[in-house]
Short mmCIF file of C-alpha atoms in Angstrom, two decimals:
data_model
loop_
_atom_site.label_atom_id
_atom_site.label_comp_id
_atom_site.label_asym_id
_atom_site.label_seq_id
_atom_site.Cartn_x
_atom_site.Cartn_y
_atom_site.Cartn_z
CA UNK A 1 -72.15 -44.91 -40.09
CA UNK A 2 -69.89 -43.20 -43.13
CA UNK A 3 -67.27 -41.37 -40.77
CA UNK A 4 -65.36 -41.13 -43.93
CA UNK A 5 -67.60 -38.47 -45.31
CA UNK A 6 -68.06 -36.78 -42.23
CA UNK A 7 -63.83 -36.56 -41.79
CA UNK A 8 -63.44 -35.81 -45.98
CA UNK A 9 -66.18 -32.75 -45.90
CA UNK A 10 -64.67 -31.51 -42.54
CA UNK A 11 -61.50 -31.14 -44.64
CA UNK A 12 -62.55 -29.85 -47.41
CA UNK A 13 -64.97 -27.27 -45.54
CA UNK A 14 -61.57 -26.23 -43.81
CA UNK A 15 -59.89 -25.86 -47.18
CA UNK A 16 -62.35 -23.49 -48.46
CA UNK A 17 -63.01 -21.64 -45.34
CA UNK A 18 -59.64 -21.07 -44.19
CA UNK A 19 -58.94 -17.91 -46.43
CA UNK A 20 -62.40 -16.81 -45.61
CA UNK A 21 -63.25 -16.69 -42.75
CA UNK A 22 -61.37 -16.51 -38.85
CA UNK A 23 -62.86 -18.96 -35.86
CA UNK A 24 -63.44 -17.93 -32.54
CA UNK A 25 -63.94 -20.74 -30.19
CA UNK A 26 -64.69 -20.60 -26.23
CA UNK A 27 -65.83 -22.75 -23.92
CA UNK A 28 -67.80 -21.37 -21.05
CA UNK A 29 -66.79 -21.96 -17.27
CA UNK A 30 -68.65 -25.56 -16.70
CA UNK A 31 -68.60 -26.66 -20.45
CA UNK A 32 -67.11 -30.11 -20.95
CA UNK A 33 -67.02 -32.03 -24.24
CA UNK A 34 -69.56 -34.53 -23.92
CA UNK A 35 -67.73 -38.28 -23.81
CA UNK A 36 -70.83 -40.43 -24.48
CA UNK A 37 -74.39 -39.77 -25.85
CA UNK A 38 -75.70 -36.13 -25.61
CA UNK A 39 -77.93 -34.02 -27.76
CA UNK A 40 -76.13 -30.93 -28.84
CA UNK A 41 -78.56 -27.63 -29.76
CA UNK A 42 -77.29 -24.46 -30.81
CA UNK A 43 -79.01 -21.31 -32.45
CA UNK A 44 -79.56 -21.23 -35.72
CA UNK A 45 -78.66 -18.04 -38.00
CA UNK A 46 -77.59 -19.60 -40.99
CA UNK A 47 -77.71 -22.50 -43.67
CA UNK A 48 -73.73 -22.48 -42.59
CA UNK A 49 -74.02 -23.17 -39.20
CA UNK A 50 -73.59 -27.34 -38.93
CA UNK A 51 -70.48 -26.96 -40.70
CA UNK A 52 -68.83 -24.10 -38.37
CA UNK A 53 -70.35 -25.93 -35.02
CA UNK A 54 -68.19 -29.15 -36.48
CA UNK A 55 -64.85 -27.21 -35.16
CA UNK A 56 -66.64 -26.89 -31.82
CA UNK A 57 -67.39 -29.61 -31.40
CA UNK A 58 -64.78 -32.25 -31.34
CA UNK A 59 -66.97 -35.54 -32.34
CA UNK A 60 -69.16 -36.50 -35.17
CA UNK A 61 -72.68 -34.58 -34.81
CA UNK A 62 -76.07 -36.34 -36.52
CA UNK A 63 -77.54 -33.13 -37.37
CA UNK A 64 -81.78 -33.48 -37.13
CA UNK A 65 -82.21 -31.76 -40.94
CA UNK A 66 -85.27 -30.57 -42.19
CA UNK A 67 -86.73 -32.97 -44.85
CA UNK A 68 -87.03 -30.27 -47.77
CA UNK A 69 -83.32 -30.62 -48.23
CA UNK A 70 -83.32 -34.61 -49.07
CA UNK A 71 -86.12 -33.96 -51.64
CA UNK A 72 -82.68 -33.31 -54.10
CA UNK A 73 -81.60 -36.88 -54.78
CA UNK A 74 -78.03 -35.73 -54.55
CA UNK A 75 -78.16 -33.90 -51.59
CA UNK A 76 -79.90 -35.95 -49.68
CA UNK A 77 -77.28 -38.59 -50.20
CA UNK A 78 -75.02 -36.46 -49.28
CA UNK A 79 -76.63 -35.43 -46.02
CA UNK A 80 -77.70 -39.30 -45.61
CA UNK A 81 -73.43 -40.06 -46.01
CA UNK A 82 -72.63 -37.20 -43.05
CA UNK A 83 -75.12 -39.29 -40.81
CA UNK A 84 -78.05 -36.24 -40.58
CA UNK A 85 -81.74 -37.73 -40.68
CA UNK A 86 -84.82 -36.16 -41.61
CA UNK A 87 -87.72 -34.50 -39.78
CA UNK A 88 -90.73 -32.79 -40.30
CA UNK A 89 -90.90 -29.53 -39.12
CA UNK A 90 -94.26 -29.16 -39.31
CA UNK A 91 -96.11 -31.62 -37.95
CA UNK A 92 -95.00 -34.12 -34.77
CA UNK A 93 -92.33 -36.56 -36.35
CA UNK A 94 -92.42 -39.80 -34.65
CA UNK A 95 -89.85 -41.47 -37.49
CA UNK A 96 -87.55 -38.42 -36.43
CA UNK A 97 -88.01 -39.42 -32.94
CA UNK A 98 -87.18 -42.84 -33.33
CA UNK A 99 -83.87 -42.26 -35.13
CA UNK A 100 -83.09 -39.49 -32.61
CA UNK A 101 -83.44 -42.74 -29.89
CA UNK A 102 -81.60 -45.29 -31.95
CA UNK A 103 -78.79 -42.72 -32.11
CA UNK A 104 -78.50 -41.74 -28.73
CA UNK A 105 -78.58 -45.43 -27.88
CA UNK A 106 -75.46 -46.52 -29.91
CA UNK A 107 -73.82 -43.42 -28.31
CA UNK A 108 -73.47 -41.31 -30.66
CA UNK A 109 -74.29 -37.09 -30.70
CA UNK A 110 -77.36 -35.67 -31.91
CA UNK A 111 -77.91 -32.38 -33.03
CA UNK A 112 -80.81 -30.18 -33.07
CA UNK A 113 -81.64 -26.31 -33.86
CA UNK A 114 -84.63 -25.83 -31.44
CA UNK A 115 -85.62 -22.86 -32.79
CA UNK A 116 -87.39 -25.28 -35.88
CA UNK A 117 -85.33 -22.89 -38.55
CA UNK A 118 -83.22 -19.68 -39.33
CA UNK A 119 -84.13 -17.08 -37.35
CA UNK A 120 -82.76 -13.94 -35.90
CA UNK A 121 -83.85 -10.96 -33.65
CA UNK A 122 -87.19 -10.69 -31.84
CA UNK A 123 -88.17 -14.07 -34.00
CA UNK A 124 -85.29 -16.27 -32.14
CA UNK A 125 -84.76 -18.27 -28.87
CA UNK A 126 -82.64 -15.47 -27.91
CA UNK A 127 -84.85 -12.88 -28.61
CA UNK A 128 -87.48 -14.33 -26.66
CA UNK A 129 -89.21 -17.13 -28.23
CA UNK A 130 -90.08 -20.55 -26.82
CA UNK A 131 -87.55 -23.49 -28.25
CA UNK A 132 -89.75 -26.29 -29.54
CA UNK A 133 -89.88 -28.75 -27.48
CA UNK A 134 -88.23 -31.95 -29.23
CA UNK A 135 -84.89 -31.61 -27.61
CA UNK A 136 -86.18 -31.72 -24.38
CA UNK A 137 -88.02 -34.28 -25.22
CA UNK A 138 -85.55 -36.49 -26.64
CA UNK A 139 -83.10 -35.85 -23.45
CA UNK A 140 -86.37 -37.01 -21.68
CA UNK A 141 -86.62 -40.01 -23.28
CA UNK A 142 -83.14 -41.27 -23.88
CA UNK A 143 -81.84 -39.89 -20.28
CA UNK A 144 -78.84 -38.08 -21.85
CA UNK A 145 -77.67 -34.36 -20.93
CA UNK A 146 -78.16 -31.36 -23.54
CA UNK A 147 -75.17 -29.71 -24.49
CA UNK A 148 -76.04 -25.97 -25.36
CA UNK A 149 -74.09 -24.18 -27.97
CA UNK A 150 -74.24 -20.65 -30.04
CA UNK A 151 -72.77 -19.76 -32.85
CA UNK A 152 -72.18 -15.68 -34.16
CA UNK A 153 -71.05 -14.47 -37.27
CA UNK A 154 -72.40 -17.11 -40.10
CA UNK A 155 -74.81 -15.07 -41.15
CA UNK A 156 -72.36 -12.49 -42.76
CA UNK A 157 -71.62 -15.22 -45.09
CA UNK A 158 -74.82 -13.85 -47.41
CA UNK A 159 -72.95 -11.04 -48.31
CA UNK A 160 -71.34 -11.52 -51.53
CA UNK A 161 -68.19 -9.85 -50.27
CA UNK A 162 -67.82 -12.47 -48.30
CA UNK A 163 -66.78 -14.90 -50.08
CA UNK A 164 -63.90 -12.83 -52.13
CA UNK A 165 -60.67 -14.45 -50.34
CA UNK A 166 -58.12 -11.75 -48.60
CA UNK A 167 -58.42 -9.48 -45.63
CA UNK A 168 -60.30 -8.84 -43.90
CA UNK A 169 -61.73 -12.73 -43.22
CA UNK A 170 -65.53 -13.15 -41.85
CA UNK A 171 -65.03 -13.31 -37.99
CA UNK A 172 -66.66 -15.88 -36.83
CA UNK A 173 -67.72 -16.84 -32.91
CA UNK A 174 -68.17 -20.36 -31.27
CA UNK A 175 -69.28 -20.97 -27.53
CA UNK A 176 -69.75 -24.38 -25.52
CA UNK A 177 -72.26 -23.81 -22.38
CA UNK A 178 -72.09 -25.96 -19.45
CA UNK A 179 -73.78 -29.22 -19.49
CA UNK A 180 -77.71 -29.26 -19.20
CA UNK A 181 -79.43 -32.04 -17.29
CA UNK A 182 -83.41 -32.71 -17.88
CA UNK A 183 -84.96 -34.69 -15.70
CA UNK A 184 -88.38 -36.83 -15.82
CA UNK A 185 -90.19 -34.89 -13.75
CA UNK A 186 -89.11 -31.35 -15.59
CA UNK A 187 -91.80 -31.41 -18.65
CA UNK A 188 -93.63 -28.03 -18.27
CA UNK A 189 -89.54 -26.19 -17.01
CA UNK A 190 -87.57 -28.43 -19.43
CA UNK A 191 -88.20 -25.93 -22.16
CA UNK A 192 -87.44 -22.56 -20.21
CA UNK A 193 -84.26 -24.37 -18.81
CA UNK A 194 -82.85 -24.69 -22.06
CA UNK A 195 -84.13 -21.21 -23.22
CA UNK A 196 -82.32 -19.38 -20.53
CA UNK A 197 -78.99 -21.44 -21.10
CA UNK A 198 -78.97 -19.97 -24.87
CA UNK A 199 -79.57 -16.82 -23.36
CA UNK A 200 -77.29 -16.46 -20.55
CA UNK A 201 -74.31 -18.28 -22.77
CA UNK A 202 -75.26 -15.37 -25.56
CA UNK A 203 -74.76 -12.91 -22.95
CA UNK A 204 -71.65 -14.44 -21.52
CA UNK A 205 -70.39 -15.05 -25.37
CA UNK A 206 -70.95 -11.28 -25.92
CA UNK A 207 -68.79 -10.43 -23.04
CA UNK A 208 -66.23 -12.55 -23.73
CA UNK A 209 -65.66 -11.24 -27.28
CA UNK A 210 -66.41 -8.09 -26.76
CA UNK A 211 -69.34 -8.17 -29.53
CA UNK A 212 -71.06 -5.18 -30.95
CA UNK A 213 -74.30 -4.86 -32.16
CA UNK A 214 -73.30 -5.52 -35.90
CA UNK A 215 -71.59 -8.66 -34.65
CA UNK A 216 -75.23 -9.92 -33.75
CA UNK A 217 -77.26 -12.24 -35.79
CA UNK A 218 -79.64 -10.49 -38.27
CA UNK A 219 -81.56 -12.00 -41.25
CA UNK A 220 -79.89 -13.33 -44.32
CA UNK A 221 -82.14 -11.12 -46.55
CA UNK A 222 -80.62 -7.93 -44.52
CA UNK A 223 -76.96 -9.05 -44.94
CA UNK A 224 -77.32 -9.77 -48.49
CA UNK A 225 -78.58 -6.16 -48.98
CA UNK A 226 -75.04 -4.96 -47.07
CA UNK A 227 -71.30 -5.23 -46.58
CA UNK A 228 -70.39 -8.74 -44.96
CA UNK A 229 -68.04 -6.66 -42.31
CA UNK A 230 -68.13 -3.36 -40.86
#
């Protein structure tokens, strides 16, 4: 595993960030940083959002990556280097499953965006809609705990304005949920478990920063069409 390139991009992403953008972090009454194999899965608003949920997270992540994004020789080497793997997002991904295990097995984190891409509003886990099912599955399989996570705020990084350094900086919001444990007999609840954890740490994250309905996620095409900040 190249922690090198996990530890040199985390630096660099905090070089370039730092006069953008302004981190909120909170953990959540019954969130613990996880000290052994876990599967971390988080909401997912933006392309941006591995590399914010890296400060929340205090331990290498292997981010589950669509496989689009290694069709790009370079890129995929570079994702490859920060220890993410492949998977279909289409079709049942057994390869994807095995890594997952092999992972988990050696320890390590793995991290998955149940909601199978970017979404926002009535389209998202929040807004409703079912998680897929492979992070259940995995914690099934491997017998580790799911770590829920949520991230606000990334998606105002599509707005040009954004990325012009000075004041104001692009707030952006970071919670850690108590510790979710799936058990073999939970296949049909497993899935609605881990629904309503997003959920209720959304609504607890909401309350905690005082969010307003601007500070919600939205899609990238409607913040690139508006000011990144109110």
């Amino acid at each position: 595993m190249q922690e090198w390139c996990y530890r040199f991009s985390c630096s660099l992403g905090r070089v370039v960030t730092t006069p953008l953008v302004r981190l909120n972090v909170w953990h959540a009454p019954g969130a613990a940083e996880p000290s052994g194999a876990a599967i971390v899965v988080a909401n997912h608003i933006s392309h941006f959002d591995p590399a914010f949920l890296y400060s929340l997270i205090q331990r290498p992540v292997d981010w589950m990556t669509t496989e689009e994004f290694y069709a790009n020789p370079l890129i995929g080497a570079w994702l490859r280097a920060l220890n993410t793997f492949p998977v279909d997002r289409v079709r049942p991904d057994r390869r994807a499953l095995r890594v997952g295990l092999e992972r988990l097995a050696a320890g390590r984190l793995v991290g998955i965006f149940p909601e199978g891409g970017i979404r926002a509003g009535p389209t998202s886990i929040l807004g409703g809609v079912a998680p897929k099912s492979g992070a259940t599955m995995l914690a099934r399989l491997a017998d580790v705990p799911i770590v829920p996570c949520l991230i606000f705020g990334s998606d105002r990084l599509y707005a040009a304005r954004s990325w012009l350094p000075g004041p104001p900086r692009v707030p952006i919001w970071m919670a850690m949920g108590a510790t979710l444990h799936i058990s073999a007999g939970e296949e049909e609840e497993a899935n609605e478990r881990l629904a309503e954890a997003l959920r209720a740490l959304a609504r607890a994250t909401i309350a905690h920063f005082d969010l307003q309905p601007d500070d919600l996620p939205t899609t990238p095409q409607r913040r690139k069409g508006r000011e990144a900040l109110a």
